[in-house]
Amino acid sequence: NNTLSAVTTLPSAIDTGKVGQVVSTVKTDVFSMSSNSYADVTGVTVNITPSATSSKVLVFCSGVYGKTNNDNFNHQILRASTSIIEGKVDDGTNTNNTEIFSLHKLDAPSSTSQLTYKLQIKNDGGDAVTINRNVANTTVRGNTVITVMEILA
């Protein structure tokens, strides 16, 4: 009977995937807007050039936001102009709080050209929403990070 500690290699048929490259951007300043239409969050953009069309791109984006009303906070990640994942936070009556958001997606772009991934946000009611701090309290701050990893086939 073999134990797990006796395994020194995996059979070649098991695809383990490998990380080819990692690119990350950290936004530390504040972004504010008042709109019910999506807008780019300045500074939350990252470029990656996959080495093969069979590569996938693992995208992580997380940070903090604040808003002034009870409307939904909407956020999405775009590859170029195509939305690859969307999120919506309905935090009820939690206004003027600092909240956390997070998006993750394994993208299959089938490309060896440079790809741009970016964060967009909106507030359903069109009222104020901020990234990296509370709308009302300028001393409560956070960071927003977008990271992409090329996963080799």
XYZ file of N, CA and C in Angstrom:
459
model
N 0.831 -1.182 0.000
C 0.000 0.000 0.000
C 0.878 1.250 0.000
N 0.757 2.077 -1.034
C 1.545 3.309 -1.097
C 0.874 4.407 -0.285
N 1.684 5.202 0.354
C 1.167 6.367 1.062
C 1.457 7.602 0.224
N 0.809 8.696 0.569
C 1.007 9.933 -0.171
C 2.455 10.393 -0.093
N 3.113 10.157 1.002
C 4.505 10.586 1.135
C 5.436 9.817 0.204
N 4.998 8.671 -0.309
C 5.828 7.891 -1.220
C 5.728 8.378 -2.663
N 4.776 9.265 -2.957
C 4.595 9.774 -4.319
C 5.634 10.858 -4.575
N 6.463 10.645 -5.578
C 7.505 11.627 -5.894
C 7.225 12.369 -7.190
N 6.407 11.796 -8.088
C 6.034 12.465 -9.333
C 4.585 12.137 -9.651
N 3.973 13.030 -10.410
C 2.607 12.784 -10.853
C 2.636 12.163 -12.237
N 1.662 11.328 -12.558
C 1.586 10.775 -13.911
C 1.479 11.908 -14.930
N 2.018 11.711 -16.122
C 2.035 12.759 -17.140
C 0.637 13.151 -17.596
N -0.352 12.318 -17.405
C -1.716 12.619 -17.837
C -2.398 13.647 -16.929
N -1.839 13.921 -15.759
C -2.435 14.897 -14.846
C -1.889 16.279 -15.178
N -2.813 17.160 -15.573
C -2.431 18.535 -15.924
C -2.405 19.371 -14.657
N -1.233 19.833 -14.274
C -1.101 20.613 -13.045
C -1.124 22.103 -13.309
N -0.871 22.538 -14.538
C -0.836 23.968 -14.853
C 0.349 24.634 -14.192
N 0.851 25.664 -14.804
C 1.984 26.394 -14.254
C 1.734 27.870 -14.468
N 2.227 28.665 -13.547
C 2.102 30.107 -13.677
C 3.243 30.610 -14.544
N 2.900 31.257 -15.645
C 3.902 31.778 -16.560
C 4.396 33.154 -16.156
N 3.484 34.001 -15.701
C 3.843 35.363 -15.284
C 2.744 35.925 -14.406
N 3.108 36.897 -13.596
C 2.169 37.569 -12.700
C 2.390 39.070 -12.836
N 1.305 39.807 -13.012
C 1.367 41.267 -13.092
C 0.313 41.822 -12.139
N 0.696 42.825 -11.363
C -0.225 43.357 -10.355
C -0.093 44.873 -10.249
N -1.194 45.518 -9.936
C -1.221 46.955 -9.701
C -1.992 47.224 -8.420
N -1.462 48.120 -7.591
C -2.115 48.509 -6.347
C -2.496 49.978 -6.446
N -3.760 50.274 -6.229
C -4.235 51.665 -6.193
C -4.337 52.082 -4.734
N -3.656 53.153 -4.377
C -3.671 53.627 -2.991
C -4.413 54.946 -2.824
N -4.653 55.657 -3.939
C -5.376 56.925 -3.825
C -6.871 56.696 -3.993
N -7.643 57.753 -3.864
C -9.103 57.665 -3.862
C -9.655 57.975 -5.252
N -10.679 57.226 -5.645
C -11.428 57.485 -6.865
C -12.877 57.728 -6.464
N -13.463 58.809 -6.939
C -14.861 59.139 -6.628
C -15.634 59.391 -7.909
N -16.920 59.020 -7.880
C -17.785 59.289 -9.026
C -19.229 59.293 -8.571
N -20.095 59.873 -9.381
C -21.544 59.856 -9.161
C -22.196 59.558 -10.496
N -22.550 58.290 -10.718
C -23.134 57.903 -11.999
C -23.804 56.546 -11.879
N -24.853 56.352 -12.695
C -25.453 55.020 -12.797
C -25.014 54.331 -14.084
N -23.957 54.857 -14.703
C -23.313 54.223 -15.856
C -21.903 53.805 -15.453
N -21.442 52.677 -15.979
C -20.098 52.205 -15.634
C -19.029 53.203 -16.055
N -18.021 53.360 -15.203
C -16.866 54.205 -15.496
C -15.600 53.478 -15.063
N -14.502 53.694 -15.804
C -13.213 53.118 -15.440
C -12.733 53.712 -14.125
N -12.180 52.869 -13.258
C -11.530 53.342 -12.040
C -10.066 53.590 -12.402
N -9.651 54.852 -12.401
C -8.277 55.174 -12.778
C -7.294 54.464 -11.859
N -6.247 53.914 -12.455
C -5.208 53.248 -11.681
C -5.479 51.790 -11.361
N -6.628 51.254 -11.776
C -6.920 49.828 -11.548
C -7.000 49.152 -12.912
N -5.839 49.152 -13.568
C -5.666 48.593 -14.906
C -4.348 47.837 -14.930
N -4.334 46.711 -15.632
C -3.111 45.923 -15.730
C -3.036 45.308 -17.123
N -1.814 45.205 -17.666
C -1.589 44.612 -18.982
C -0.794 43.321 -18.829
N -1.137 42.353 -19.667
C -0.394 41.092 -19.703
C -0.386 40.596 -21.150
N 0.714 39.977 -21.547
C 0.830 39.394 -22.884
C 1.051 37.893 -22.723
N 0.008 37.083 -22.946
C 0.163 35.628 -22.811
C 1.194 35.092 -23.795
N 1.891 34.045 -23.385
C 2.932 33.454 -24.234
C 2.381 32.444 -25.237
N 1.135 32.014 -25.054
C 0.526 31.046 -25.974
C -0.982 31.257 -26.006
N -1.606 30.924 -27.126
C -3.060 31.072 -27.217
C -3.787 30.082 -26.309
N -3.109 29.026 -25.898
C -3.724 28.037 -25.001
C -3.667 28.468 -23.530
N -2.947 29.531 -23.232
C -2.860 30.016 -21.851
C -4.185 30.616 -21.404
N -4.430 30.505 -20.113
C -5.569 31.175 -19.496
C -5.024 32.294 -18.624
N -5.877 33.230 -18.271
C -5.474 34.338 -17.415
C -6.388 34.342 -16.191
N -5.773 34.169 -15.017
C -6.509 34.211 -13.757
C -6.480 35.647 -13.250
N -7.672 36.235 -13.090
C -7.807 37.638 -12.717
C -8.374 37.735 -11.304
N -7.713 38.521 -10.466
C -8.186 38.822 -9.112
C -8.288 40.334 -8.974
N -9.375 40.814 -8.425
C -9.486 42.239 -8.115
C -10.276 42.372 -6.822
N -9.715 43.092 -5.863
C -10.418 43.315 -4.602
C -10.030 44.664 -4.038
N -10.902 45.188 -3.207
C -10.638 46.483 -2.604
C -11.770 46.907 -1.705
N -11.809 48.190 -1.410
C -12.849 48.746 -0.552
C -13.569 49.869 -1.287
N -14.824 50.071 -0.910
C -15.628 51.129 -1.514
C -16.535 51.735 -0.450
N -17.043 52.915 -0.753
C -18.050 53.561 0.074
C -19.086 54.191 -0.831
N -20.303 54.332 -0.318
C -21.364 54.981 -1.094
C -22.304 55.724 -0.160
N -23.146 56.584 -0.725
C -23.968 57.466 0.101
C -25.431 57.075 0.170
N -25.856 56.019 -0.492
C -27.279 55.672 -0.462
C -27.455 54.165 -0.382
N -28.701 53.732 -0.466
C -29.009 52.304 -0.340
C -29.014 51.567 -1.674
N -28.626 52.228 -2.753
C -28.620 51.584 -4.055
C -27.480 50.578 -4.178
N -27.566 49.725 -5.176
C -26.555 48.689 -5.394
C -25.242 49.288 -5.867
N -24.151 48.712 -5.370
C -22.804 49.010 -5.867
C -22.486 47.936 -6.892
N -22.260 48.338 -8.144
C -21.973 47.417 -9.237
C -20.515 47.553 -9.645
N -19.879 46.437 -9.930
C -18.472 46.447 -10.321
C -18.248 45.338 -11.344
N -17.321 45.577 -12.270
C -17.025 44.584 -13.294
C -15.571 44.702 -13.727
N -15.051 43.586 -14.232
C -13.727 43.558 -14.838
C -13.918 43.422 -16.346
N -13.215 44.277 -17.077
C -13.234 44.223 -18.532
C -11.892 43.739 -19.047
N -11.936 42.919 -20.098
C -10.757 42.654 -20.930
C -10.999 43.472 -22.182
N -10.179 44.489 -22.382
C -10.414 45.490 -23.437
C -11.783 46.116 -23.171
N -12.763 45.897 -24.054
C -14.090 46.480 -23.845
C -15.140 45.425 -23.509
N -14.707 44.184 -23.242
C -15.627 43.079 -22.958
C -15.661 42.774 -21.463
N -16.840 42.803 -20.879
C -16.992 42.436 -19.473
C -16.805 40.923 -19.327
N -15.889 40.529 -18.426
C -15.668 39.091 -18.219
C -16.286 38.605 -16.913
N -16.572 39.531 -15.982
C -17.250 39.172 -14.742
C -17.836 40.434 -14.127
N -19.047 40.284 -13.554
C -19.729 41.401 -12.908
C -20.132 41.009 -11.499
N -20.173 42.005 -10.639
C -20.640 41.801 -9.277
C -21.590 42.910 -8.886
N -22.491 42.595 -7.968
C -23.432 43.590 -7.463
C -23.551 43.381 -5.967
N -23.394 44.460 -5.219
C -23.521 44.396 -3.765
C -24.737 45.211 -3.371
N -25.688 44.561 -2.728
C -26.843 45.249 -2.166
C -26.693 45.167 -0.664
N -26.131 46.225 -0.073
C -25.879 46.180 1.363
C -26.960 46.904 2.156
N -28.181 46.938 1.609
C -29.331 47.456 2.337
C -29.159 48.890 2.788
N -29.280 49.099 4.050
C -29.237 50.461 4.586
C -27.846 50.885 5.018
N -26.833 50.113 4.665
C -25.459 50.461 5.060
C -24.931 51.577 4.167
N -25.208 52.795 4.555
C -24.678 53.929 3.809
C -23.559 54.560 4.617
N -22.668 55.223 3.928
C -21.517 55.880 4.553
C -20.635 54.904 5.331
N -20.647 53.652 4.940
C -19.730 52.655 5.493
C -18.644 52.354 4.472
N -17.572 51.766 4.946
C -16.546 51.259 4.039
C -16.762 49.755 3.927
N -16.950 49.270 2.715
C -17.257 47.865 2.461
C -16.181 47.259 1.575
N -16.174 45.927 1.487
C -15.183 45.185 0.698
C -15.852 44.598 -0.541
N -15.143 44.630 -1.664
C -15.612 43.940 -2.866
C -14.487 43.051 -3.390
N -14.869 42.022 -4.160
C -13.878 41.104 -4.709
C -14.446 40.436 -5.959
N -13.625 40.333 -6.989
C -13.980 39.629 -8.220
C -12.827 38.714 -8.612
N -13.157 37.502 -9.077
C -12.148 36.536 -9.525
C -12.676 35.843 -10.769
N -11.820 35.636 -11.753
C -12.257 35.001 -12.994
C -11.085 34.306 -13.667
N -11.301 33.084 -14.145
C -10.338 32.393 -14.991
C -10.764 32.649 -16.427
N -10.029 33.511 -17.106
C -10.362 33.953 -18.455
C -9.583 33.123 -19.477
N -10.202 32.866 -20.610
C -9.558 32.117 -21.702
C -9.558 33.003 -22.948
N -8.611 33.940 -23.047
C -8.647 34.917 -24.140
C -8.179 34.402 -25.501
N -7.494 33.271 -25.566
C -6.971 32.712 -26.834
C -6.196 33.758 -27.628
N -5.203 34.353 -26.977
C -4.459 35.440 -27.603
C -3.015 35.447 -27.142
N -2.132 35.938 -28.014
C -0.753 36.226 -27.614
C -0.467 37.717 -27.751
N -1.514 38.507 -27.921
C -1.382 39.962 -27.965
C -1.500 40.513 -26.548
N -1.022 41.742 -26.360
C -1.162 42.368 -25.045
C -2.646 42.534 -24.717
N -3.015 42.138 -23.500
C -4.393 42.243 -23.022
C -4.445 43.251 -21.882
N -5.486 44.043 -21.856
C -5.684 45.013 -20.789
C -6.921 44.622 -19.990
N -6.737 44.486 -18.674
C -7.835 44.217 -17.755
C -8.011 45.436 -16.867
N -9.280 45.820 -16.624
C -9.520 47.006 -15.810
C -10.821 46.867 -15.030
N -10.904 47.663 -13.947
C -12.084 47.704 -13.086
C -12.977 48.867 -13.488
N -14.285 48.597 -13.551
C -15.286 49.640 -13.713
C -16.303 49.528 -12.583
N -16.878 50.680 -12.192
C -17.891 50.693 -11.138
C -19.041 51.609 -11.536
N -20.171 51.425 -10.835
C -21.298 52.347 -10.927
C -22.168 52.156 -9.690
N -23.040 53.118 -9.453
C -24.024 53.046 -8.384
C -25.391 53.142 -9.048
N -26.267 52.162 -8.820
C -27.564 52.128 -9.502
C -28.322 53.444 -9.414
N -28.230 54.118 -8.267
C -28.972 55.366 -8.083
C -28.268 56.582 -8.635
N -27.021 56.437 -9.053
C -26.270 57.562 -9.591
C -25.659 58.466 -8.545
N -25.783 58.096 -7.281
C -25.209 58.917 -6.211
C -23.723 58.604 -6.035
N -23.108 59.290 -5.098
C -21.661 59.182 -4.900
C -21.236 57.775 -4.495
N -20.130 57.337 -5.087
C -19.463 56.099 -4.711
C -17.965 56.363 -4.800
N -17.205 55.808 -3.860
C -15.759 56.005 -3.844
C -15.054 54.665 -3.764
N -13.847 54.646 -4.274
C -12.954 53.497 -4.140
C -11.835 53.912 -3.190
N -11.522 53.050 -2.266
C -10.425 53.185 -1.292
C -10.750 54.048 -0.081
N -11.986 54.474 0.065
C -12.379 55.136 1.306
C -13.888 55.279 1.362
N -14.361 55.617 2.554
C -15.749 55.931 2.800
C -16.055 57.290 2.182
N -17.275 57.493 1.726
C -17.649 58.764 1.119
C -17.574 59.898 2.141
N -18.066 59.647 3.359
C -18.171 60.708 4.369
C -16.929 60.860 5.234
N -16.204 59.771 5.474
C -15.077 59.801 6.401
C -13.779 59.677 5.611
N -13.059 60.764 5.495
C -11.852 60.763 4.671
C -10.659 60.118 5.350
N -10.770 59.742 6.616
C -9.635 59.122 7.305
C -9.642 57.602 7.220
N -10.786 56.996 6.891
C -10.866 55.537 6.755
C -10.484 55.192 5.324
N -9.319 54.571 5.153
C -8.790 54.321 3.813
C -8.443 52.855 3.624
N -8.332 52.455 2.372
C -7.912 51.109 2.017
C -7.225 51.140 0.665
N -6.906 49.984 0.139
C -6.258 49.846 -1.167
C -7.106 48.942 -2.057
N -6.930 49.089 -3.354
C -7.573 48.214 -4.328
C -6.459 47.597 -5.174
N -6.566 46.287 -5.407
C -5.529 45.541 -6.115
C -6.157 44.788 -7.279
N -5.490 44.825 -8.430
C -5.838 43.954 -9.542
C -4.591 43.162 -9.919
N -4.733 41.841 -9.970
C -3.626 40.938 -10.271
C -4.062 39.977 -11.357
N -3.192 39.767 -12.341
C -3.441 38.776 -13.386
C -2.280 37.785 -13.418
N -2.608 36.522 -13.634
C -1.616 35.454 -13.730
C -1.855 34.666 -15.005
N -0.789 34.499 -15.781
C -0.895 33.620 -16.941
C -0.758 32.192 -16.452
N -1.766 31.363 -16.766
C -1.747 29.946 -16.439
C -1.440 29.190 -17.727
N -0.274 28.568 -17.764
C 0.166 27.856 -18.959
C -0.606 26.550 -19.116
N -0.872 26.186 -20.350
C -1.612 24.940 -20.624
C -0.722 23.738 -20.392
